[in-house]
Each structure stands twice: as C-alpha cells, then as structure tokens.
Short mmCIF file of C-alpha atoms in Angstrom, two decimals:
data_model
loop_
_atom_site.label_atom_id
_atom_site.label_comp_id
_atom_site.label_asym_id
_atom_site.label_seq_id
_atom_site.Cartn_x
_atom_site.Cartn_y
_atom_site.Cartn_z
CA MET A 1 -0.34 0.01 -0.04
CA SER A 2 1.80 3.64 -0.87
CA ALA A 3 2.37 5.90 2.41
CA SER A 4 0.61 8.72 2.51
CA ILE A 5 3.38 10.23 4.70
CA ASP A 6 6.34 9.87 4.44
CA LEU A 7 8.91 12.01 7.13
CA ARG A 8 12.94 11.18 7.18
CA GLY A 9 14.94 12.18 9.81
CA VAL A 10 12.48 15.18 10.91
CA ALA A 11 14.01 17.57 12.86
CA LEU A 12 12.35 21.05 14.26
CA VAL A 13 14.32 23.50 15.98
CA ARG A 14 12.57 27.09 17.96
CA ARG A 15 13.82 30.05 19.34
CA THR A 16 12.33 30.33 22.53
CA GLN A 17 9.47 32.55 23.85
CA GLU A 18 12.47 34.27 25.59
CA GLU A 19 14.82 35.03 22.60
CA LEU A 20 10.65 35.72 20.43
CA GLN A 21 10.10 38.66 23.10
CA TYR A 22 13.52 40.04 23.19
CA ASP A 23 13.59 44.22 23.71
CA LEU A 24 14.45 45.43 20.17
CA LYS A 25 16.12 48.83 21.77
CA ARG A 26 18.36 46.18 24.17
CA THR A 27 19.93 44.28 21.46
CA LEU A 28 20.55 47.28 19.27
CA LEU A 29 22.50 48.90 21.97
CA ASN A 30 23.95 45.67 23.04
CA LEU A 31 25.06 46.27 19.15
CA VAL A 32 26.23 49.25 19.54
CA ARG A 33 28.70 48.74 22.37
CA GLY A 34 29.78 45.47 20.77
CA ARG A 35 27.90 43.03 23.24
CA GLY A 36 26.48 39.98 21.43
CA ARG A 37 23.46 37.66 22.69
CA ALA A 38 23.01 34.73 22.99
CA VAL A 39 20.35 32.92 21.33
CA HIS A 40 18.03 30.40 22.92
CA ARG A 41 16.76 27.81 20.94
CA ARG A 42 14.80 24.26 21.64
CA THR A 43 14.70 20.71 19.85
CA VAL A 44 11.11 20.53 19.52
CA LEU A 45 11.20 17.27 16.77
CA GLN A 46 14.17 15.15 16.69
CA ASP A 47 14.96 12.88 14.67
CA VAL A 48 11.65 11.61 13.52
CA ASP A 49 10.93 9.02 10.80
CA LEU A 50 6.96 7.97 9.98
CA VAL A 51 5.32 6.85 7.33
CA VAL A 52 2.14 6.51 7.38
CA SER A 53 0.00 4.00 4.64
CA ARG A 54 -2.97 5.44 2.77
CA GLY A 55 -6.11 4.60 4.90
CA GLU A 56 -4.26 4.22 7.81
CA LYS A 57 -5.63 5.45 11.77
CA VAL A 58 -2.77 6.32 13.48
CA ALA A 59 -2.51 8.17 17.03
CA LEU A 60 0.28 10.37 18.51
CA ILE A 61 0.04 10.80 21.94
CA GLY A 62 2.94 11.86 24.83
CA ALA A 63 2.53 14.29 27.87
CA ASN A 64 2.12 17.86 26.94
CA GLY A 65 5.02 19.95 25.13
CA SER A 66 6.78 16.34 24.24
CA GLY A 67 6.11 17.82 20.36
CA LYS A 68 2.70 15.62 19.04
CA SER A 69 1.16 19.36 17.96
CA THR A 70 3.84 20.49 15.97
CA LEU A 71 4.26 16.97 14.48
CA LEU A 72 0.76 18.06 12.59
CA LYS A 73 2.03 20.79 12.06
CA VAL A 74 5.08 19.55 10.41
CA ILE A 75 2.57 17.21 8.32
CA ALA A 76 0.08 19.88 7.43
CA GLY A 77 2.84 21.62 5.94
CA ILE A 78 2.65 24.59 7.92
CA LEU A 79 5.98 24.54 9.49
CA ALA A 80 8.96 23.43 7.88
CA PRO A 81 10.94 21.12 9.02
CA THR A 82 14.83 22.05 10.24
CA ARG A 83 16.72 19.28 9.01
CA GLY A 84 15.32 16.86 7.19
CA THR A 85 11.68 15.67 4.83
CA ALA A 86 8.85 15.90 5.17
CA ARG A 87 6.22 14.21 2.01
CA VAL A 88 2.71 13.43 2.31
CA THR A 89 0.23 13.54 -0.61
CA GLY A 90 -3.13 13.88 -1.21
CA ARG A 91 -5.71 16.80 0.21
CA VAL A 92 -4.49 17.44 3.84
CA ALA A 93 -6.85 18.84 5.80
CA PRO A 94 -5.08 19.75 8.90
CA LEU A 95 -7.97 20.24 11.71
CA ILE A 96 -5.19 21.81 14.41
CA GLU A 97 -6.17 25.11 16.14
CA LEU A 98 -9.67 25.27 14.62
CA GLY A 99 -10.78 28.91 13.78
CA ALA A 100 -7.33 30.21 13.97
CA GLY A 101 -7.10 31.31 10.54
CA PHE A 102 -10.29 33.81 10.10
CA ASP A 103 -9.74 37.38 9.50
CA PRO A 104 -12.09 38.44 12.71
CA GLU A 105 -13.15 41.57 10.05
CA LEU A 106 -14.63 39.12 7.83
CA SER A 107 -17.76 37.95 7.88
CA VAL A 108 -18.91 34.63 8.71
CA PHE A 109 -19.94 33.69 4.91
CA ASP A 110 -17.09 35.67 3.43
CA ASN A 111 -15.24 33.60 6.06
CA ILE A 112 -16.38 30.21 5.28
CA VAL A 113 -15.33 30.98 1.76
CA TYR A 114 -11.79 32.29 2.07
CA TYR A 115 -11.23 29.28 4.55
CA GLY A 116 -12.28 26.89 2.49
CA VAL A 117 -10.21 28.09 -0.29
CA LEU A 118 -7.32 27.87 1.08
CA LEU A 119 -7.72 23.98 2.34
CA GLY A 120 -8.13 24.24 -1.46
CA GLN A 121 -12.10 24.53 -2.72
CA SER A 122 -12.27 27.19 -5.11
CA GLU A 123 -14.77 29.65 -4.59
CA ALA A 124 -17.26 28.96 -5.91
CA THR A 125 -17.33 25.85 -4.37
CA MET A 126 -17.25 27.04 -0.96
CA ARG A 127 -20.50 29.46 -1.63
CA ALA A 128 -22.42 26.78 -3.49
CA HIS A 129 -21.35 24.58 0.51
CA ALA A 130 -21.80 27.64 2.43
CA ASP A 131 -25.51 27.37 3.81
CA ALA A 132 -24.61 23.54 5.51
CA ILE A 133 -21.63 24.89 7.06
CA LEU A 134 -23.23 27.49 8.94
CA ASP A 135 -26.04 24.75 9.70
CA PHE A 136 -23.65 22.04 10.68
CA ALA A 137 -21.56 24.96 12.82
CA GLU A 138 -25.77 25.99 14.42
CA LEU A 139 -24.81 29.79 13.08
CA GLN A 140 -26.76 30.69 10.51
CA PRO A 141 -28.16 32.98 12.17
CA TYR A 142 -23.81 34.93 12.47
CA ARG A 143 -23.80 34.92 8.56
CA ASP A 144 -23.66 38.02 8.10
CA ASP A 145 -21.94 39.21 11.33
CA PRO A 146 -18.22 39.80 11.07
CA THR A 147 -16.37 36.57 13.05
CA LYS A 148 -14.81 38.84 15.59
CA THR A 149 -17.95 38.53 17.34
CA LEU A 150 -17.47 35.48 18.01
CA SER A 151 -17.25 33.57 20.79
CA SER A 152 -13.79 31.34 20.43
CA GLY A 153 -16.15 27.90 20.85
CA MET A 154 -18.67 29.31 17.88
CA ASN A 155 -15.01 29.61 15.86
CA ALA A 156 -14.10 26.52 16.63
CA ARG A 157 -17.93 24.62 15.80
CA LEU A 158 -16.69 27.05 12.08
CA GLY A 159 -13.53 26.10 11.90
CA PHE A 160 -14.79 22.20 12.42
CA ALA A 161 -17.63 22.90 9.63
CA VAL A 162 -16.09 23.87 6.86
CA ALA A 163 -12.68 21.35 7.29
CA THR A 164 -15.02 18.03 7.53
CA GLU A 165 -16.90 19.41 4.44
CA PHE A 166 -15.62 17.32 1.91
CA ARG A 167 -13.88 14.67 2.20
CA PRO A 168 -9.30 14.97 2.42
CA ASP A 169 -7.09 12.25 0.86
CA VAL A 170 -5.49 13.61 4.75
CA LEU A 171 -7.49 14.26 7.89
CA LEU A 172 -4.94 15.67 11.05
CA LEU A 173 -6.76 16.09 14.23
CA ASP A 174 -5.77 17.89 17.44
CA GLU A 175 -8.18 17.62 20.43
CA VAL A 176 -11.11 18.35 18.00
CA LEU A 177 -13.97 16.13 19.94
CA ALA A 178 -13.38 18.39 22.32
CA VAL A 179 -15.30 21.40 20.54
CA GLY A 180 -18.42 22.54 21.76
CA ASP A 181 -21.47 20.81 24.12
CA GLU A 182 -21.42 17.32 24.89
CA GLN A 183 -25.09 17.57 21.39
CA PHE A 184 -22.23 19.36 19.26
CA ARG A 185 -19.38 16.77 20.09
CA ARG A 186 -21.84 13.81 18.36
CA LYS A 187 -21.95 15.63 16.02
CA CYS A 188 -18.63 15.91 15.34
CA THR A 189 -17.39 12.32 15.76
CA ALA A 190 -21.03 11.20 13.87
CA ARG A 191 -19.55 13.28 11.21
CA LEU A 192 -15.82 11.61 11.33
CA SER A 193 -17.25 8.78 10.94
CA ARG A 194 -17.93 8.50 7.50
CA PHE A 195 -14.27 9.33 6.75
CA TRP A 196 -13.14 6.35 8.93
CA ASP A 197 -15.16 4.46 7.10
CA ALA A 198 -14.16 5.96 3.64
CA HIS A 199 -10.33 5.02 4.35
CA VAL A 200 -9.77 8.31 4.65
CA THR A 201 -5.83 8.85 6.05
CA ILE A 202 -6.03 9.42 9.93
CA VAL A 203 -3.67 11.35 11.72
CA VAL A 204 -5.37 12.32 15.83
CA VAL A 205 -3.11 13.55 18.41
CA SER A 206 -5.64 12.89 21.47
CA HIS A 207 -4.80 12.74 25.51
CA ASP A 208 -8.09 10.11 25.74
CA LEU A 209 -6.04 7.22 25.26
CA HIS A 210 -9.86 4.72 25.69
CA TYR A 211 -9.99 6.43 22.36
CA VAL A 212 -7.24 5.94 20.83
CA ALA A 213 -6.62 2.28 21.71
CA SER A 214 -10.22 1.40 20.82
CA THR A 215 -10.47 3.68 17.49
CA CYS A 216 -6.86 3.91 15.98
CA GLU A 217 -4.55 1.22 14.82
CA ARG A 218 -1.40 2.08 15.57
CA ALA A 219 -0.01 4.42 18.06
CA ILE A 220 2.34 6.43 17.87
CA TRP A 221 4.76 7.61 21.94
CA LEU A 222 5.99 10.78 21.66
CA ASP A 223 8.93 11.93 24.27
CA GLU A 224 10.26 15.34 23.89
CA GLY A 225 10.20 15.16 20.35
CA ARG A 226 11.94 12.14 20.21
CA VAL A 227 9.84 8.45 18.78
CA ARG A 228 9.46 6.04 21.58
CA ILE A 229 7.23 3.34 20.82
CA ASP A 230 5.23 3.10 17.23
CA GLY A 231 3.64 0.00 16.83
CA PRO A 232 0.21 -1.25 18.26
CA SER A 233 -2.09 1.11 19.93
CA GLN A 234 -3.09 -0.73 22.50
CA ARG A 235 0.77 -1.49 23.69
CA ALA A 236 1.80 1.58 22.91
CA VAL A 237 -0.52 2.96 25.27
CA GLN A 238 -0.18 0.29 28.04
CA ARG A 239 3.51 1.27 28.14
CA TYR A 240 3.06 5.30 27.44
CA LEU A 241 0.49 4.30 31.06
CA GLU A 242 3.09 2.05 32.90
CA SER A 243 6.05 4.78 32.65
CA ALA A 244 3.88 7.57 32.99
CA THR A 245 3.85 9.44 37.11
CA LEU A 246 2.17 11.78 39.21
CA PRO A 247 4.94 14.03 40.52
CA VAL A 248 4.91 14.60 44.36
CA TYR A 249 2.01 16.73 45.69
CA ARG A 250 1.12 18.00 48.88
CA HIS A 251 -1.79 19.02 50.53
CA GLY A 252 -2.55 22.25 50.28
CA GLY A 253 -1.04 22.88 47.32
CA GLU A 254 2.90 23.02 48.96
CA LEU A 255 4.51 21.85 45.71
CA VAL A 256 2.55 20.43 41.88
CA ALA A 257 -0.88 21.09 42.02
CA LEU A 258 -3.63 18.37 39.98
CA ALA A 259 -5.92 20.14 39.13
CA ASP A 260 -3.67 21.96 37.06
CA ALA A 261 -3.69 18.24 35.09
CA VAL A 262 -6.99 18.36 35.08
CA GLU A 263 -7.83 21.96 33.33
CA ARG A 264 -5.48 20.64 30.97
CA GLY A 265 -8.23 17.57 30.74
CA GLU A 266 -5.22 14.79 30.91
CA ILE A 267 -6.92 14.24 34.15
CA ILE A 268 -10.79 13.90 35.15
CA VAL A 269 -12.44 14.09 38.60
CA ARG A 270 -14.41 10.84 39.37
CA GLY A 271 -16.20 11.17 42.89
CA THR A 272 -15.00 9.55 46.17
CA SER A 273 -13.38 7.11 47.20
CA LYS A 274 -14.37 5.89 50.89
CA SER A 275 -14.76 3.18 52.87
CA GLU A 276 -16.58 1.64 55.21
CA GLN A 277 -14.47 2.74 57.72
CA GLY A 278 -15.25 6.47 56.03
CA MET A 279 -11.38 8.28 55.13
CA GLN A 280 -9.08 5.15 54.91
CA VAL A 281 -9.17 3.51 51.49
CA PHE A 282 -5.62 1.89 50.58
CA LEU A 283 -3.80 0.74 47.50
CA ILE A 284 -1.82 -2.23 47.48
CA ARG A 285 0.86 -1.73 44.75
CA GLY A 286 4.20 -3.76 44.60
CA GLY A 287 3.47 -4.86 48.99
CA ARG A 288 3.48 -1.81 49.52
CA ARG A 289 0.38 0.01 50.59
CA HIS A 290 -0.73 3.65 49.83
CA LEU A 291 -4.00 5.48 51.78
CA ILE A 292 -6.36 7.06 49.48
CA GLY A 293 -7.42 10.17 50.84
CA SER A 294 -11.32 11.64 50.11
CA ASP A 295 -10.20 12.86 46.26
CA ALA A 296 -9.94 10.10 43.37
CA TRP A 297 -8.43 11.69 40.09
CA TYR A 298 -8.42 9.25 37.22
CA ASP A 299 -7.08 9.87 33.61
CA ARG A 300 -10.09 9.32 31.02
CA THR A 301 -9.03 5.99 30.66
CA GLY A 302 -10.09 4.64 34.03
CA TYR A 303 -6.71 4.34 35.22
CA ALA A 304 -5.73 5.79 38.80
CA TRP A 305 -3.81 8.52 39.08
CA GLU A 306 -4.88 8.98 42.85
CA ASP A 307 -3.96 12.14 45.03
CA ILE A 308 -2.88 10.15 48.21
CA ILE A 309 -3.69 12.21 50.64
CA HIS A 310 -3.40 11.51 54.41
CA VAL A 311 -6.13 12.78 57.41
CA ASP A 312 -3.24 13.94 59.35
CA ASP A 313 -2.15 15.76 56.15
CA ALA A 314 1.18 13.85 56.01
CA VAL A 315 3.01 13.93 52.08
CA ILE A 316 0.55 12.52 49.81
CA LEU A 317 2.54 9.34 48.24
CA GLU A 318 3.53 9.62 44.71
CA VAL A 319 1.31 6.11 42.80
CA PRO A 320 2.43 5.55 39.22
CA ALA A 321 -0.27 4.96 36.63
CA GLY A 322 -1.77 2.01 34.77
CA GLU A 323 -3.18 0.61 37.95
CA THR A 324 -6.69 0.37 37.37
CA ILE A 325 -9.05 1.21 40.64
CA THR A 326 -11.78 -1.19 41.40
#
C-alpha cells in the first residue's frame, strides 16, 4: 500500500519565547556597544521517521510539550522541518487550532469562502456549500456578522464545519473532539466516522487514551520530541501508562497541584474514594500500601492517577499510572 505520509529524519529547532520577546531597543544598544546576545533555541522534534500508509489510522500520544501538535503541523505543511524531509500525498484537511485562520473583520460567510479556498476548494464550491456549513456549525443567524463577534467556541465549531465539509485524502486531528457542548461533540464524532469508514488517512493527537486504544490501529508515543514507541495502539498506550507517574504533591498545594492536570484535560475527577471506615482507603501496589484520601483522580481511560492524601496532612505519595481501581 502506498504511503500518504513519509517523514525521514525530521528535526525542528525553534527560538524560545524569551528570545522572540527580547526588546529590540536593547538588542540594538548591545550591538552598538559590541556586546552580543546568545541565541536560545529549543529542539522540539528530533530525528523523527514516520511512514503512514494510505487509509491508516494513527494516534500521536505523549505528555504536554512532547511535540505531538508540532509534528502534526509539520505533516500539515504549516511548519517546515529544520532538517529532514516531509512528504504528504493528497489533499490535507488540518483540524489544528480550529478557526485560527479566520479574518476577524470579515463576515462569517466570507470567512467560510476564504478558509475553504485556503484548504484547496474553489470559491464557487464554497459559496454553494456555505449554508450546509452554517447549519452544521449552528451559526446560520450569524451569517453576515463579523467573525470577531463570535466566541472562541463558535469559531472552533465554524472551523470544524468548514474543514470537514469535504472528504480529504489526509485528515489531521488535534483534540478536536473537545469542540462545543456534548450534543455538538456527538455531531462531530458522527461526521468523523464517515471519514473513518471511507479509508481516509487519519493522524490524531489525543489525550483520550481509551479512544486511541479502541479506535486507532497504531499509536506513536512521543517523548521530548523523539519517537519512544511506534506500534499497535493498545501496546503503545499500555507502555505509555506504565511509564507515567504523578508528581509528588502536598496537601494544600505547596508543590505541584493536580488541578493543573485536570484543567489541561489529562485527568478527570470521578467522585470520591471511601471505605466503611470513612477516608481509610488503601491501594496495594508492589507490596506497598498507599492511603488514598477523599478525592480520587482518574485519567480518561479509568486508570488511577490518585490524589493520595493522609488524614493528618502528611506528604502525598506517588502512584504510577497503569493501575485500575475497582
């Protein structure tokens, strides 16, 4: 089967935000005084080899900052690799930062046409499909309003509707199932399923590891810009979970708070852990007994990423992910 995506030795080095925000006036003064300034660079991707066959469904998994979204942008042609080659065959629909390419001063209708043309469609085709796109995005009443009046959620819905109106050869998804409310997410899932069934090549970035393991044929675990594992999705997800641990956390937030991970969508709260004795809940793992406090934290797959709180406010213990609490 021919390849839709072929990446060889891809590396990407980017300037740090500190360098980008450096004061221009200070830079010029240093040049006049003969003092240079070190250039700060960060390697985001390192020697990535990736071949995706036509019709294959592949997931990119890994911690935040591991390079998943950056790799997706390289595949989409949004970012050029510093070295190596990236070849993609066919029409690409990148569902990345939905709505980011809209012109805020143009009307919603005009942005539909503009965005569609950027994705490779003709102006006439986009005008003909505009009503269907507005209906799907539930934005028909805003047709002639400037896009800047839309909320970020509305912009994301519009971007999704435009990008998925036509069947692409390669579909790139970056956490797009988080768009809108539950009803709209069901609409998104139903629309994406038609691409799944039509053997479109799909590369998806997702923290929903249950979705990855049950839906994708293959998963690639990125770790600090390098491919750590490339194989069957269930095996890759299991290896990733086995490696993951929570940071040590102290009750009261003196160290790293789990709330940050919840806010990023990596962990969800699923009620409380209680025993017949009240808060005395223990997890037995590796011969060690860990006391679990009132709040139980799980990742989206049901694996335990536990908030271990002693009733007398002792230090909370680490519990590696990969354990299922029943």
